[in-house]
Coordinates of C-alpha atoms in Angstrom, one line a residue:
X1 CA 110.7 103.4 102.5
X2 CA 110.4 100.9 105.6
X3 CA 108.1 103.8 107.3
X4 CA 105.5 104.3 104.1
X5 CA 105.5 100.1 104.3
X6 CA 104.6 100.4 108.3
X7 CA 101.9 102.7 107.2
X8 CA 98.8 102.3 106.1
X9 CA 97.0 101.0 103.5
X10 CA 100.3 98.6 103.6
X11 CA 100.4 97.9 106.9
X12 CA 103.2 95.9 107.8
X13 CA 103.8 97.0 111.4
X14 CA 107.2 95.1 111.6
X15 CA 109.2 97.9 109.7
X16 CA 107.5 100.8 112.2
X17 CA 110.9 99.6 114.3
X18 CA 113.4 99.2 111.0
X19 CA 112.8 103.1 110.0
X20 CA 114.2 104.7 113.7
X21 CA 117.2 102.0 113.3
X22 CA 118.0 103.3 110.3
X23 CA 117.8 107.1 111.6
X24 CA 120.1 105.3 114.5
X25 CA 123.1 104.1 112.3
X26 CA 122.7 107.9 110.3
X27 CA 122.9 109.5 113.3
X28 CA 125.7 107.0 114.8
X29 CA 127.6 107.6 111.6
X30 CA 128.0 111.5 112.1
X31 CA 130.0 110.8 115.5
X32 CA 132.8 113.6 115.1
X33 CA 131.3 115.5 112.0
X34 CA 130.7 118.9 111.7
X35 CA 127.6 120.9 112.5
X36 CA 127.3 121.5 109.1
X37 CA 127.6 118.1 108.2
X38 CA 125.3 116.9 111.0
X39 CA 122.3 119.7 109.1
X40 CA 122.6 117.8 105.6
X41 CA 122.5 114.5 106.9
X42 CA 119.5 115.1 108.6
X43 CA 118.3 117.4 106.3
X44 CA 118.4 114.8 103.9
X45 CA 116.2 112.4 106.3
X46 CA 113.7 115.2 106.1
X47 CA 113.6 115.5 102.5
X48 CA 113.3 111.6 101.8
X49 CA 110.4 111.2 104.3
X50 CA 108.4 114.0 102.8
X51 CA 109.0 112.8 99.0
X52 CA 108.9 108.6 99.8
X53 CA 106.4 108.1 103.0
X54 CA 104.4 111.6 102.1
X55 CA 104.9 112.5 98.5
X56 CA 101.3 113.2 98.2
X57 CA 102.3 116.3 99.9
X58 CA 103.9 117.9 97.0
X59 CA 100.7 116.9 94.7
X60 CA 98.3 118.2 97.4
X61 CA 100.4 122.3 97.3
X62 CA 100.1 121.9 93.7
X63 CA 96.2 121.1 93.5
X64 CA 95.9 123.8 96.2
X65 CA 97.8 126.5 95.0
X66 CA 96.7 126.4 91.3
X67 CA 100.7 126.8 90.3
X68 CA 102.9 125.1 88.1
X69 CA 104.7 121.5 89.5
X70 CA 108.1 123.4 89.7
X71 CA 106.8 125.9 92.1
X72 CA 104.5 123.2 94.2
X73 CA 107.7 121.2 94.0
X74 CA 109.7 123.8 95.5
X75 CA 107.4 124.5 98.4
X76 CA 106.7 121.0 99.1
X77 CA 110.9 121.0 99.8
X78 CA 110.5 123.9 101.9
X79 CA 107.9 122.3 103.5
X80 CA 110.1 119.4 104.2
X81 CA 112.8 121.8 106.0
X82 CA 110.3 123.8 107.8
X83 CA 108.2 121.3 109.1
X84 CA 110.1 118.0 109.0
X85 CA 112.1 119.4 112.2
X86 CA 112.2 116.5 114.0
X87 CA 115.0 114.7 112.3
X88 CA 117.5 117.9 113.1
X89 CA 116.5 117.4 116.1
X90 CA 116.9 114.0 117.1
X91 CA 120.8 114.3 115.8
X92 CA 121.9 117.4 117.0
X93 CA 119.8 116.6 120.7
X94 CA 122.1 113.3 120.8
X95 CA 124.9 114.6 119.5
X96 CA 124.5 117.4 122.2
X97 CA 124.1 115.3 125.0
X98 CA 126.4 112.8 124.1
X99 CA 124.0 110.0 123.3
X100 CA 124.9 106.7 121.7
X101 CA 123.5 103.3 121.7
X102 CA 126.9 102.2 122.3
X103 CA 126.7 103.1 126.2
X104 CA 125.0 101.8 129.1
X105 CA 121.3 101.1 129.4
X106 CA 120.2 104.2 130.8
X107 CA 121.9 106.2 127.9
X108 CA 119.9 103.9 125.9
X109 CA 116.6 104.9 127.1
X110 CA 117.2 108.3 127.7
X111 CA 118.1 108.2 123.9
X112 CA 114.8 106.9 122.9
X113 CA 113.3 109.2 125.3
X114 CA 115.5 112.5 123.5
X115 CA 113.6 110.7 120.5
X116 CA 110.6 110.5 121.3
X117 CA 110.2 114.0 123.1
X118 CA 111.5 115.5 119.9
X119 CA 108.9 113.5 118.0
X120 CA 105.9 115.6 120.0
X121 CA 107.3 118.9 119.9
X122 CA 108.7 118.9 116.1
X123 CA 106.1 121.8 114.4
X124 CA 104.1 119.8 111.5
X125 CA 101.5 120.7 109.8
X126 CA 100.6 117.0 109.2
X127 CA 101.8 115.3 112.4
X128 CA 103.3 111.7 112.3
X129 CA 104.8 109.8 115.1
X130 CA 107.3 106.6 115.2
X131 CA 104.0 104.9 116.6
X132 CA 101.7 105.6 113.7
X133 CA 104.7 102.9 112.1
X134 CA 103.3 100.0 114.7
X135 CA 99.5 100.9 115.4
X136 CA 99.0 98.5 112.8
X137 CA 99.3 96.1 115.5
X138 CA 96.2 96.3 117.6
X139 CA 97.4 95.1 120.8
X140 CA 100.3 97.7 120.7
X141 CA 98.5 100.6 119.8
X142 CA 96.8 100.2 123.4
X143 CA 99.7 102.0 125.1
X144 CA 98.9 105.0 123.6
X145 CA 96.0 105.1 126.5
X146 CA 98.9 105.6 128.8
X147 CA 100.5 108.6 127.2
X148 CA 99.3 109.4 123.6
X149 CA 100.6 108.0 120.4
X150 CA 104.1 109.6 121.0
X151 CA 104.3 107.0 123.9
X152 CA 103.7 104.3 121.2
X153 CA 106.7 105.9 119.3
X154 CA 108.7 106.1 121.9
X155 CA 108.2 102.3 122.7
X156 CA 109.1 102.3 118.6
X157 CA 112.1 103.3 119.2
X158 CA 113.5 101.8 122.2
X159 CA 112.7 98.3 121.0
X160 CA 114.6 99.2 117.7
X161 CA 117.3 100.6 120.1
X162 CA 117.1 97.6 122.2
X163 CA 117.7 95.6 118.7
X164 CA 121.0 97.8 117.0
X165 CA 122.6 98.5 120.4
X166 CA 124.8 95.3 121.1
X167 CA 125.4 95.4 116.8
X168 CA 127.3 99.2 117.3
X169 CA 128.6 98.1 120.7
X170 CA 130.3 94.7 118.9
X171 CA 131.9 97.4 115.7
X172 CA 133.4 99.6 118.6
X173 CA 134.6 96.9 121.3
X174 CA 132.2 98.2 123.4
X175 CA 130.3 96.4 126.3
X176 CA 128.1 93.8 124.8
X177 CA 126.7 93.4 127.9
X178 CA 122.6 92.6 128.1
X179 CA 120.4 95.3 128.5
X180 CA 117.9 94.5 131.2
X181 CA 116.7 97.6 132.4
X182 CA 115.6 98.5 128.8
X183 CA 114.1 95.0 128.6
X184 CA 112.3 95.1 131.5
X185 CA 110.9 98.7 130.7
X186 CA 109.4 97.2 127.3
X187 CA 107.7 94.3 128.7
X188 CA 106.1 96.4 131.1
X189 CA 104.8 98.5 128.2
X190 CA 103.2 95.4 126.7
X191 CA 102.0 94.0 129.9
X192 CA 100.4 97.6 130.2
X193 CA 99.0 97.2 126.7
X194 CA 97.8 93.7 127.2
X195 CA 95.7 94.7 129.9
X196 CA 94.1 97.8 128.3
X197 CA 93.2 95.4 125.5
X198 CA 91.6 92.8 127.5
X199 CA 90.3 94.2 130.2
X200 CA 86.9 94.2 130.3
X201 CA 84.8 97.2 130.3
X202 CA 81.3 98.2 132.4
X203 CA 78.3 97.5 130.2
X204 CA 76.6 100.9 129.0
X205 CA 73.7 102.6 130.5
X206 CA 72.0 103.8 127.5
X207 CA 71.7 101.7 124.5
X208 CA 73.6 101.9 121.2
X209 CA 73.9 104.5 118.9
X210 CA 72.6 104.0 115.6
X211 CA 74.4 106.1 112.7
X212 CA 75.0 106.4 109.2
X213 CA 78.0 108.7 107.1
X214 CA 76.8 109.5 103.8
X215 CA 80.0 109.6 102.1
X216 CA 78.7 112.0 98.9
X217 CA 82.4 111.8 97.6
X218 CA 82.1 115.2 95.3
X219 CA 85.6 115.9 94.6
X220 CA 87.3 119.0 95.5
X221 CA 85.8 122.5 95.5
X222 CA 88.4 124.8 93.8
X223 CA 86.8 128.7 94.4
X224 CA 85.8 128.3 90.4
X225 CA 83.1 126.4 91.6
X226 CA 81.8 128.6 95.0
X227 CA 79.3 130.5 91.4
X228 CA 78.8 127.0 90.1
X229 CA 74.7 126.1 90.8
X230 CA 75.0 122.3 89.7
X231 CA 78.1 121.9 91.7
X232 CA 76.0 123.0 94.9
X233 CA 72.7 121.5 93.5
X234 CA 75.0 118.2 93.0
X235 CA 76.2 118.3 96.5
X236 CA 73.4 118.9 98.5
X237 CA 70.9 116.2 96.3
X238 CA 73.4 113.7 97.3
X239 CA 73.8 114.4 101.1
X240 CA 69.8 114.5 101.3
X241 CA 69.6 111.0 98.5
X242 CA 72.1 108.9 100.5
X243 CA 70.4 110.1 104.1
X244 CA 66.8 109.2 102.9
X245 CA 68.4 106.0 101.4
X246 CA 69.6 105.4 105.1
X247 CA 66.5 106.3 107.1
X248 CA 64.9 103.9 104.7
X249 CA 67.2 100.5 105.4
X250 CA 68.3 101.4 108.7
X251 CA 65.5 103.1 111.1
X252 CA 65.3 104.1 113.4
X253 CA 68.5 106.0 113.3
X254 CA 69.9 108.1 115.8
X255 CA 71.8 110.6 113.7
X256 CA 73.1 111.1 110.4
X257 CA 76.9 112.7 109.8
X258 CA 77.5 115.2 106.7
X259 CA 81.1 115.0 106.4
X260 CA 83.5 118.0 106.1
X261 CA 82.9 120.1 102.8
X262 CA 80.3 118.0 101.5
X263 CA 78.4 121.5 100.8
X264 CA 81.2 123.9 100.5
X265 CA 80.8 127.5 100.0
X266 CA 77.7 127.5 101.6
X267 CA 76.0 128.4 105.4
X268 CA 73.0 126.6 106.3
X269 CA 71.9 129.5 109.4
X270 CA 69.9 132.1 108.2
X271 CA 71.4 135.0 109.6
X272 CA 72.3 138.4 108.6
X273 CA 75.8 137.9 108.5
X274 CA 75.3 135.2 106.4
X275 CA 73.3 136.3 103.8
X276 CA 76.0 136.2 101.2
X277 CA 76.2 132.3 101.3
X278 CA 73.1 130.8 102.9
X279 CA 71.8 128.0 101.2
X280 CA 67.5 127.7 101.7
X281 CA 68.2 124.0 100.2
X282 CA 71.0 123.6 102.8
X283 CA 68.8 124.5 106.2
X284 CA 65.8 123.2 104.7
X285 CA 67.7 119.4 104.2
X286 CA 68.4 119.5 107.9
X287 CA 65.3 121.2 108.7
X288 CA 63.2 118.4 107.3
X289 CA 65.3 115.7 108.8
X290 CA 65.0 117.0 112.5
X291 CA 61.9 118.0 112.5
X292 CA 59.8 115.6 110.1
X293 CA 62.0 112.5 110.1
X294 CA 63.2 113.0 113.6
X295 CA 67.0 112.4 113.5
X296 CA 69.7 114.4 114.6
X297 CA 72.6 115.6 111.8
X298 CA 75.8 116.8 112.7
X299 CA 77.5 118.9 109.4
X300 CA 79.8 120.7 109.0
X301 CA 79.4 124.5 106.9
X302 CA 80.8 128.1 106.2
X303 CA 79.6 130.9 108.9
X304 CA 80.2 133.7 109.1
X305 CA 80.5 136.4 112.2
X306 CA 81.0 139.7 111.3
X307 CA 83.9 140.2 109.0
X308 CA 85.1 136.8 110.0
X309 CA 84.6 133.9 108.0
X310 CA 84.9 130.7 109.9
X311 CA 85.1 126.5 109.4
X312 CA 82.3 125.2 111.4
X313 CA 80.6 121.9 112.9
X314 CA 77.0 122.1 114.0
X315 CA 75.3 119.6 115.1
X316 CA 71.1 119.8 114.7
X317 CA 69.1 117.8 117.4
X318 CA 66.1 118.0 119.8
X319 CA 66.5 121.1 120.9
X320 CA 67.6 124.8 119.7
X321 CA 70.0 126.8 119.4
X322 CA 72.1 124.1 117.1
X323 CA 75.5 123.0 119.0
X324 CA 78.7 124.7 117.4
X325 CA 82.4 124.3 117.2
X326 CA 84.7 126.1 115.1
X327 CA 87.4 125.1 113.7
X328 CA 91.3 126.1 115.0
X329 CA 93.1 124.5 113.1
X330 CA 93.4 125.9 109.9
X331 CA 94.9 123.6 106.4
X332 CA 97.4 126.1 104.6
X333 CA 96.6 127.5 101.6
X334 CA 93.3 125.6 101.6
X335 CA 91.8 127.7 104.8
X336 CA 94.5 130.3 105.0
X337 CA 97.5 131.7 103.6
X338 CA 101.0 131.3 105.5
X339 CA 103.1 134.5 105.4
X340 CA 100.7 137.0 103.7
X341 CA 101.6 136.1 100.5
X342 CA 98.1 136.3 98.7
X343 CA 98.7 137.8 95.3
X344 CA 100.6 134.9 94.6
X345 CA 98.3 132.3 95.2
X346 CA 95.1 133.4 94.7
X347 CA 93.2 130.4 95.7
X348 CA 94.0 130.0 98.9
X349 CA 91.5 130.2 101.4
X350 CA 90.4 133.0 104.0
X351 CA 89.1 131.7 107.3
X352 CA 89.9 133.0 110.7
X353 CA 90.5 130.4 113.1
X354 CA 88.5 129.4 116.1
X355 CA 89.9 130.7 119.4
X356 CA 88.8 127.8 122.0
X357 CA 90.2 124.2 121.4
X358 CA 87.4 121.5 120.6
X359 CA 84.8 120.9 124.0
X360 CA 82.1 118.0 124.4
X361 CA 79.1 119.5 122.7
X362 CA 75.6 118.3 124.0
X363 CA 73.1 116.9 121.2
X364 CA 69.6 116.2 122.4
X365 CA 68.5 113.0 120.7
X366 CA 64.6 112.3 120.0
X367 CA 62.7 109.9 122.2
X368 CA 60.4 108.4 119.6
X369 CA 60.8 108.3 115.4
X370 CA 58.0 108.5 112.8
X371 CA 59.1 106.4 109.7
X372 CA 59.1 107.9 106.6
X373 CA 58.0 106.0 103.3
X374 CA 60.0 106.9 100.4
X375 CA 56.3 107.9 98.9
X376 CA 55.8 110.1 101.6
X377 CA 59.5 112.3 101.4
X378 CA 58.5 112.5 97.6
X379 CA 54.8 114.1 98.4
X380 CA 57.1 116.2 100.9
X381 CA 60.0 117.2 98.7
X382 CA 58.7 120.9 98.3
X383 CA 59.2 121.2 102.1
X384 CA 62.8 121.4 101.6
X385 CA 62.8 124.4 100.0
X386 CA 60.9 126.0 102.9
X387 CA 62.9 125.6 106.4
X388 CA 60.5 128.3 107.8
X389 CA 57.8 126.4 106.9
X390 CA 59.1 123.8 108.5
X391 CA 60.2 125.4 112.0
X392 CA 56.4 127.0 112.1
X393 CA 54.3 123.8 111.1
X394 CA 56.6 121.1 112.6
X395 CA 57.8 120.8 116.6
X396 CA 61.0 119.4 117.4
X397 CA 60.7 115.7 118.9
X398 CA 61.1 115.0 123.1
X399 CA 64.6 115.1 123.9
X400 CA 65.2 110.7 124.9
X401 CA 69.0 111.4 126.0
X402 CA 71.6 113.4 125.5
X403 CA 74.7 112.9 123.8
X404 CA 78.2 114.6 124.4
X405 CA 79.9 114.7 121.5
X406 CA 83.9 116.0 121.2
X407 CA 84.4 118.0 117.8
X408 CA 87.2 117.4 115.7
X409 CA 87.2 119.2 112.1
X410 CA 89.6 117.5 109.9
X411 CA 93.6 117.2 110.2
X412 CA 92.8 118.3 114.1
X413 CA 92.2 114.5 114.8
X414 CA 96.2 114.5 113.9
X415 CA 96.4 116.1 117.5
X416 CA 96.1 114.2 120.7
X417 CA 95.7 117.2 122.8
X418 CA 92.5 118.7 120.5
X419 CA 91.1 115.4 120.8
X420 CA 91.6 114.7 125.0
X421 CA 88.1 114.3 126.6
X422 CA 87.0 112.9 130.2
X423 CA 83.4 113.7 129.2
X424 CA 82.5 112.7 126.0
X425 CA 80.3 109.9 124.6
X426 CA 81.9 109.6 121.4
X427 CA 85.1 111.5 119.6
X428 CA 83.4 112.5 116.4
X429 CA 85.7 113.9 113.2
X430 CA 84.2 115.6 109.7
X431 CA 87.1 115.5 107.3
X432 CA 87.3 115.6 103.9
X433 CA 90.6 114.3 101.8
X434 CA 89.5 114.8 98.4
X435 CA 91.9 117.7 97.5
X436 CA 94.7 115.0 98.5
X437 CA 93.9 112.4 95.8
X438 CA 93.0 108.7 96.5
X439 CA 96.2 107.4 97.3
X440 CA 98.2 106.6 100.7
X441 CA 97.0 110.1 102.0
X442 CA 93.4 109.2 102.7
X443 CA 94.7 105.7 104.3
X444 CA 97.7 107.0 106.4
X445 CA 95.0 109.9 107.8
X446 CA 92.3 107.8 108.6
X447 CA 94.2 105.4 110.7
X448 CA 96.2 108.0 112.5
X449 CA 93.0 109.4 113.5
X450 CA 92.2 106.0 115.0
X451 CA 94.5 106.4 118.5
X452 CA 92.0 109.6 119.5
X453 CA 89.7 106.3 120.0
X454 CA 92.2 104.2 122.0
X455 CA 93.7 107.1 124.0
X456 CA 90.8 108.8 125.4
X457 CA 88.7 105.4 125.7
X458 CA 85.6 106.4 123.3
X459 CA 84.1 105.3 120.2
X460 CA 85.1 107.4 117.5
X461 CA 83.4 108.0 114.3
X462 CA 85.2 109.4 110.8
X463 CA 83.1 111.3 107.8
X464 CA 85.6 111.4 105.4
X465 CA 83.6 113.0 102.3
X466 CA 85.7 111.4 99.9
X467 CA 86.9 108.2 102.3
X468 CA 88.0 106.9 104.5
X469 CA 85.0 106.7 106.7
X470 CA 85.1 104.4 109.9
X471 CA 83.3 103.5 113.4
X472 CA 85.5 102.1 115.9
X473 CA 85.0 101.3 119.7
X474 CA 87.2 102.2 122.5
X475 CA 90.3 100.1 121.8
X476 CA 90.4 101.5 117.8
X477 CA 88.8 98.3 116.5
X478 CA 86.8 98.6 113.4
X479 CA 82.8 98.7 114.5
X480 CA 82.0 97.5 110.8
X481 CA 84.2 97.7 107.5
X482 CA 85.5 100.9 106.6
X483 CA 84.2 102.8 103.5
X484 CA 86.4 103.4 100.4
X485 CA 88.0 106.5 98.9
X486 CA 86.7 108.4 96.0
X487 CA 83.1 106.6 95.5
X488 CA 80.0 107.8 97.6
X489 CA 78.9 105.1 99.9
X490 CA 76.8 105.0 103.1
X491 CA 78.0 103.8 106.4
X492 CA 75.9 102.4 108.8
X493 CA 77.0 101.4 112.2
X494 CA 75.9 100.9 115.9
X495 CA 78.0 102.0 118.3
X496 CA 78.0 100.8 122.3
X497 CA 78.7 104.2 123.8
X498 CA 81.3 102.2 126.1
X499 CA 83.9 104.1 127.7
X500 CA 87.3 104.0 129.7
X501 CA 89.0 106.0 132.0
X502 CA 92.7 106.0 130.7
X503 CA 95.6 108.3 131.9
X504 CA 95.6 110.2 129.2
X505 CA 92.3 111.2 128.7
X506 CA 93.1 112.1 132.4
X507 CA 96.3 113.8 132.8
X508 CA 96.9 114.6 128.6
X509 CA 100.1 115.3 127.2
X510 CA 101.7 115.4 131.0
X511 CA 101.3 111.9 130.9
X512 CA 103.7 111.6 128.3
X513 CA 105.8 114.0 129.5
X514 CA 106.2 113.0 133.0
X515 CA 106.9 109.0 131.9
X516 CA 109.7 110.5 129.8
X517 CA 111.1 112.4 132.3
X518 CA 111.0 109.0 135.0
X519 CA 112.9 106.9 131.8
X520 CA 115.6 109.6 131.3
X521 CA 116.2 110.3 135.2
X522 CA 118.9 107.2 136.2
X523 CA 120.5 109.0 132.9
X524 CA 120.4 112.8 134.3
X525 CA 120.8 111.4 137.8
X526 CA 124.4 109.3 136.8
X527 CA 125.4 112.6 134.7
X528 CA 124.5 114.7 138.0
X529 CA 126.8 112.9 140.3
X530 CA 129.7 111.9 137.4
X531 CA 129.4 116.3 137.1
X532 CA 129.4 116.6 141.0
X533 CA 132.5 114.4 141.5
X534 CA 134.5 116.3 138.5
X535 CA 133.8 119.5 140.9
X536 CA 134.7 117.8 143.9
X537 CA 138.5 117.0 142.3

């Protein structure tokens, strides 16, 4: 309970250090027990944090799937064993190394360290961290620029370490001493976090971006509706409505975002391969807004490559061939279907994953805009319906600047290492929640995706096509407010295209890795010699 209250949409940071105390006394309680004994209790951690902090999970199998609620109910609990790992763990790692909070301070932070490492390598399919329970505070989230958000959670957890330690030491009689190394270690953190939050950054050479996320909020697209022509018709009037709406109150713009499955079942390339699903309406939206209103879209669409049929982002600009990424990270039973099982769930999804992790894409932007009246887009509605018509009659605008963009296709902005970029402009993600519902889901996703911003230094932008949508700068502060869930709504935002150099978006995950290894090494070093003096007797 303490977690889902650090989360968001509640927000209250505070408890993002009461949820690893409790795992603390659990695992402080099972001193002696049984292996056995040691798998149930955490077992059971699993299982509460998937039905309380992430029950939306079981809801989300069932809407997928197409089964009954006992059978979603019983994978969601498999789910929780499978991929709720961490917890196991985190109590058979300490109880293995012979980790307590009731030793010295170097156990102490190699214990938080054993937690924390645990906490990044745990398989999940939706990946959480003890730090997405205090990113709610904006001036801690910065230390995830040093080493990811598992850095954040590690600082999570030593605090809350810091906090129970002399409380267990007091029970047992223990040394009650201070801990000052621990101490010390999280006020550099927040000195560390201070400065990335304050310190200023170099103005921008180019000017700001202007954008605007039409959130078309259409629901979820169960394979019932991949026949249904006023499902698609619905779809695509909607992405074009809200994007003339916005090139009408907002020019010039820049680019316009599409979010993820706000056109499903459909490709908007006219090639051979994709005959099956191309959409003239589709290309022909794009089309016209390239080429006659003069802004660059980034979408996202179904492509196809032989017999493979792939998740992809394109992004439409100045220039041809169209910029591509697809997707690698697939959603179960949504995209594909874990363990071959498809005569049992027949809706699951068929794409083949992507083979190359996301890379800055370039995206020419035009130099100079025509503005459209809404009279003349209504004389020139026909010219939708003809995207050759429209690459024949009009010419692509003169390229002003280009802009790097890093991909990210849904639940992959979960994943620090898809999102790491030294080069990009701006961290851009096309999601879309609305098979989850509109509760905590769409809130706890949205934020997490936040800390791609504040670890790699860029802007990010979010097209959520059912909410949450968002444009934050490079410290994860909101650009303008964020968007709602389960109502269409336009965003509009300018974003500096300010950017920092942080270790992370430097060194990665080895960052993290390498600042674990330096807390936990007066802890391996005093177990080397204490093992080295045993031999010596």
């Amino acid at each position: 309970m303490c977690l889902l209250l650090a989360l968001s949409p509640f927000d209250i940071w505070p408890l993002g250090f009461a949820a690893p105390a409790l795992m603390f006394l659990a695992s402080d309680g099972q001193r002696g027990a049984r292996p056995l004994q040691i798998l149930a209790a955490s077992l059971m951690f699993s299982l509460a944090t998937t039905a309380i902090t992430f029950g939306w999970i079981a809801g989300t199998i069932w809407r997928y799937t197409g089964q009954n609620l006992f059978l979603a109910s019983l994978l969601a609990m498999v789910y929780a064993i499978v991929f709720q790992l961490k917890f196991p763990l985190v109590f058979f790692a300490l109880r293995s190394l012979r980790l307590t909070l009731r030793q010295g301070a170097a156990p102490l932070v190699a214990t938080a360290s054993v937690v924390a490492i645990a906490d990044a390598l745990a398989p999940e399919l939706f990946p959480w961290s003890w730090g997405n329970g205090i990113a709610g505070e904006p001036h801690l989230r910065q230390i995830a620029a040093i080493g990811s958000v598992y850095l954040v959670g590690f600082f999570a957890v030593l605090v809350a370490a810091v906090l129970l330690a002399p409380l267990l030491r007091r029970r047992s009689d223990s040394q009650s001493a201070f801990n000052l190394g621990p101490a010390l270690l999280i006020a550099a953190l927040i000195l560390c976090a201070l400065l990335f939050r304050y310190w200023p950054d170099t103005a921008p050479s180019s000017p700001p971006l202007r954008v605007a996320i039409a959130q078309t909020s259409i629901g979820p697209a169960p394979a019932a509706k991949s026949s249904d022509e006023n499902f698609a018709r619905e779809a695509i009037n909607r992405l074009f409505a809200q994007s003339v709406d916005a090139l009408q109150l907002h020019a010039p713009l820049d680019l316009i975002l599409w979010p993820e499955a706000s056109m499903p079942f459909h490709s908007a390339s006219p090639s051979v391969a994709n005959r099956n699903i191309y959409s003239v309406t589709f290309d022909g939206a794009l089309e016209y807004l390239r080429r006659r209103a003069q802004v660059a879209v980034i979408y996202h669409d179904m492509h196809k490559e032989s017999n493979a049929l792939r998740s992809r982002f394109a992004a439409r600009g100045a220039d041809v061939p169209e910029a591509q990424y697809f997707k690698k990270r697939l959603v179960p039973w949504g995209e594909y279907l874990p363990f071959g099982a498809r005569r049992w769930f027949p809706e699951a999804g068929n794409f083949t994953p992507g083979s190359l992790r996301p890379q800055a894409l370039e995206l020419p932007l035009v130099a100079q805009r025509e503005h459209l009246t809404y009279t003349q887009i209504q004389g020139e509605l026909s010219l939708v319906q003809q995207p050759a018509v429209l690459r024949q009659n009009f010419d692509l605008g003169k390229t002003a600047r280009v802009l790097q963009v890093q991909p990210l296709l849904c639940y992959e902005a979960l994943y620090p290492s898809d999102a790491q970029t030294q080069t990009a402009d701006v961290i851009i993600n096309l999601a879309s929640d609305a098979w989850f519902g509109d509760g905590f889901e769409g809130a706890q996703h949205a934020s997490a995706t936040v800390l791609r911003a504040v670890e790699n230094g860029r802007p990010m932008l979010r097209a959520a096509m059912s909410g949450i949508s968002f444009a934050v700068d490079n410290r994860g502060e909101n650009l303008v407010a964020r968007t709602g869930q389960g109502r269409p709504e336009t965003l509009f935002a300018e974003i500096p295209l300010t950017t920092r150099r942080t270790p992370f978006s430097v060194l990665g995950m080895i960052s993290f890795y390498a600042l674990m290894f330096a807390a936990s090494w007066p802890w391996l070093l005093s177990r080397l010699t204490a093992s080295r003096i045993r031999e010596n007797k």
